[in-house]
Short mmCIF file of C-alpha atoms in Angstrom, two decimals:
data_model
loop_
_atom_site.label_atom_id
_atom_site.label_comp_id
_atom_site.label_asym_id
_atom_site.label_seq_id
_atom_site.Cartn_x
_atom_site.Cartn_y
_atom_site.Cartn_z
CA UNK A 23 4.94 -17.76 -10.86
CA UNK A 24 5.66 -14.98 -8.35
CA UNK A 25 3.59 -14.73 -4.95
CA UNK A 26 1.53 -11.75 -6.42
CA UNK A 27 0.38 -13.77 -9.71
CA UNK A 28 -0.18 -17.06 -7.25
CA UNK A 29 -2.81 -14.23 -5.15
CA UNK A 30 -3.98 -12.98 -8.25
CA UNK A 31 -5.18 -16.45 -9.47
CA UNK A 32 -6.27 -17.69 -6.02
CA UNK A 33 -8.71 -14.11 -6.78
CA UNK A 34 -10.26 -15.42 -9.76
CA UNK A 35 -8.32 -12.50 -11.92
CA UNK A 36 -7.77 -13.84 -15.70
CA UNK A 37 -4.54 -15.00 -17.06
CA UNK A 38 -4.38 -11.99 -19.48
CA UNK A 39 -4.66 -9.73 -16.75
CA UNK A 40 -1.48 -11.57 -14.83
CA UNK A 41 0.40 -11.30 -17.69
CA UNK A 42 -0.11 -7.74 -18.51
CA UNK A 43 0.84 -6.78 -15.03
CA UNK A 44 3.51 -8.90 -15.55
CA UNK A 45 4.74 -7.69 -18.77
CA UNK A 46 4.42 -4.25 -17.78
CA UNK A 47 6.48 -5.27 -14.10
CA UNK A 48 3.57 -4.22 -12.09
CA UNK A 49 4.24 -5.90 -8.86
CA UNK A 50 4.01 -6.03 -5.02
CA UNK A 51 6.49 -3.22 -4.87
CA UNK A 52 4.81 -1.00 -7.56
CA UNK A 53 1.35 -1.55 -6.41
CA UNK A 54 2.28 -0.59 -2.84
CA UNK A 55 3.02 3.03 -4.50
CA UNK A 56 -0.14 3.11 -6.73
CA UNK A 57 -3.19 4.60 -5.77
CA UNK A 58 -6.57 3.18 -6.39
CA UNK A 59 -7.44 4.57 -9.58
CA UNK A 60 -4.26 3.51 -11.15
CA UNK A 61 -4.75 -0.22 -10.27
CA UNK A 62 -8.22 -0.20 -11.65
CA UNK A 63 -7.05 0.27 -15.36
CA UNK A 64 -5.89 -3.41 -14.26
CA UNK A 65 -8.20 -4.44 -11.66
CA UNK A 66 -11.76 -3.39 -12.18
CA UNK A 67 -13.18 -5.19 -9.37
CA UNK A 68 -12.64 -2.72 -6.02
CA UNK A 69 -13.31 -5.72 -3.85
CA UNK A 70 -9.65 -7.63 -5.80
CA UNK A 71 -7.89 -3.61 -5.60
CA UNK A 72 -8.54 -3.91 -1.58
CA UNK A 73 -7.35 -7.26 -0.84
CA UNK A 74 -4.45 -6.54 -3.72
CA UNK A 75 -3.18 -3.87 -1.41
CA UNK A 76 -3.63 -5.65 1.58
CA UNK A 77 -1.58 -8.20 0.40
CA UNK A 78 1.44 -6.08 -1.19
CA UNK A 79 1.45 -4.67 2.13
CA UNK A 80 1.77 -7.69 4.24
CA UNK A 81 4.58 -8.17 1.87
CA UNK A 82 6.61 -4.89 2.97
CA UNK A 83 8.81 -5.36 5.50
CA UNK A 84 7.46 -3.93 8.99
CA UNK A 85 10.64 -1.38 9.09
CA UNK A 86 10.19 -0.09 5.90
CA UNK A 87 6.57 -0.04 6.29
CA UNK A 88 7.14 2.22 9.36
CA UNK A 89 9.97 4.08 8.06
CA UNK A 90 7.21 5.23 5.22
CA UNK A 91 5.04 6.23 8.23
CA UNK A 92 7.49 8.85 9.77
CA UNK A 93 8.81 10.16 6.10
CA UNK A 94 4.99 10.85 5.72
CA UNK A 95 4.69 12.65 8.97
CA UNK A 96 4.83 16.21 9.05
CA UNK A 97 8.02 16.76 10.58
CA UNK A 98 6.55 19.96 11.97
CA UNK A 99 3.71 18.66 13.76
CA UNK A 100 5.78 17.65 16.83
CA UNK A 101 6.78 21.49 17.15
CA UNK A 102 3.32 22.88 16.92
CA UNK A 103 1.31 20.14 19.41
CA UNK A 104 2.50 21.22 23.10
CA UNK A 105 4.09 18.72 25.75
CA UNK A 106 1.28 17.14 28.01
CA UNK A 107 2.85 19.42 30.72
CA UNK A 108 2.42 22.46 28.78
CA UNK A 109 -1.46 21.31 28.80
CA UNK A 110 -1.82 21.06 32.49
CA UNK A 111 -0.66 24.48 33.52
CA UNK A 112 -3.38 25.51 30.79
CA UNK A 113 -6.03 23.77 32.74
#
């Protein structure tokens, strides 16, 4: 039993519910890319979906949790938002 399922159970989430997810390979990795809505066709409870993704993303890596960060960023915002010392010979 995977650490996902183990959370799952520790949840209160029925065994046929597991073992769809399981059968259709929904796990930490996938649910860290699904959005809300997509989880609930598993997980009805919102309270479950929350702590779900909380836990899939304790699972991540910190690096590649932060490396999805700056690939998210606009690259460019840095360009458009002026130094600090740009801002004080405005004031």
């Amino acid at each position: 039993m995977s650490d996902l399922s183990e959370f799952l159970c520790g949840r209160g989430v029925p065994e046929d519910t597991i073992s769809i997810m399981e059968e259709q390979k929904i796990d930490s990795d996938v649910i860290a890319l699904m959005d809300d809505a997509a989880l609930a066709n598993y997980i009805p409870s919102y309270g479950d979906r929350i702590a779900i993704f909380n836990f899939c993303k304790s699972k991540q890596p910190l690096s590649q949790r932060k490396q999805g960060f700056c690939e998210r960023l606009d690259p460019g915002l840095t360009e458009t938002v002026p130094a600090m010392s740009e801002l004080d010979d405005l004031i």
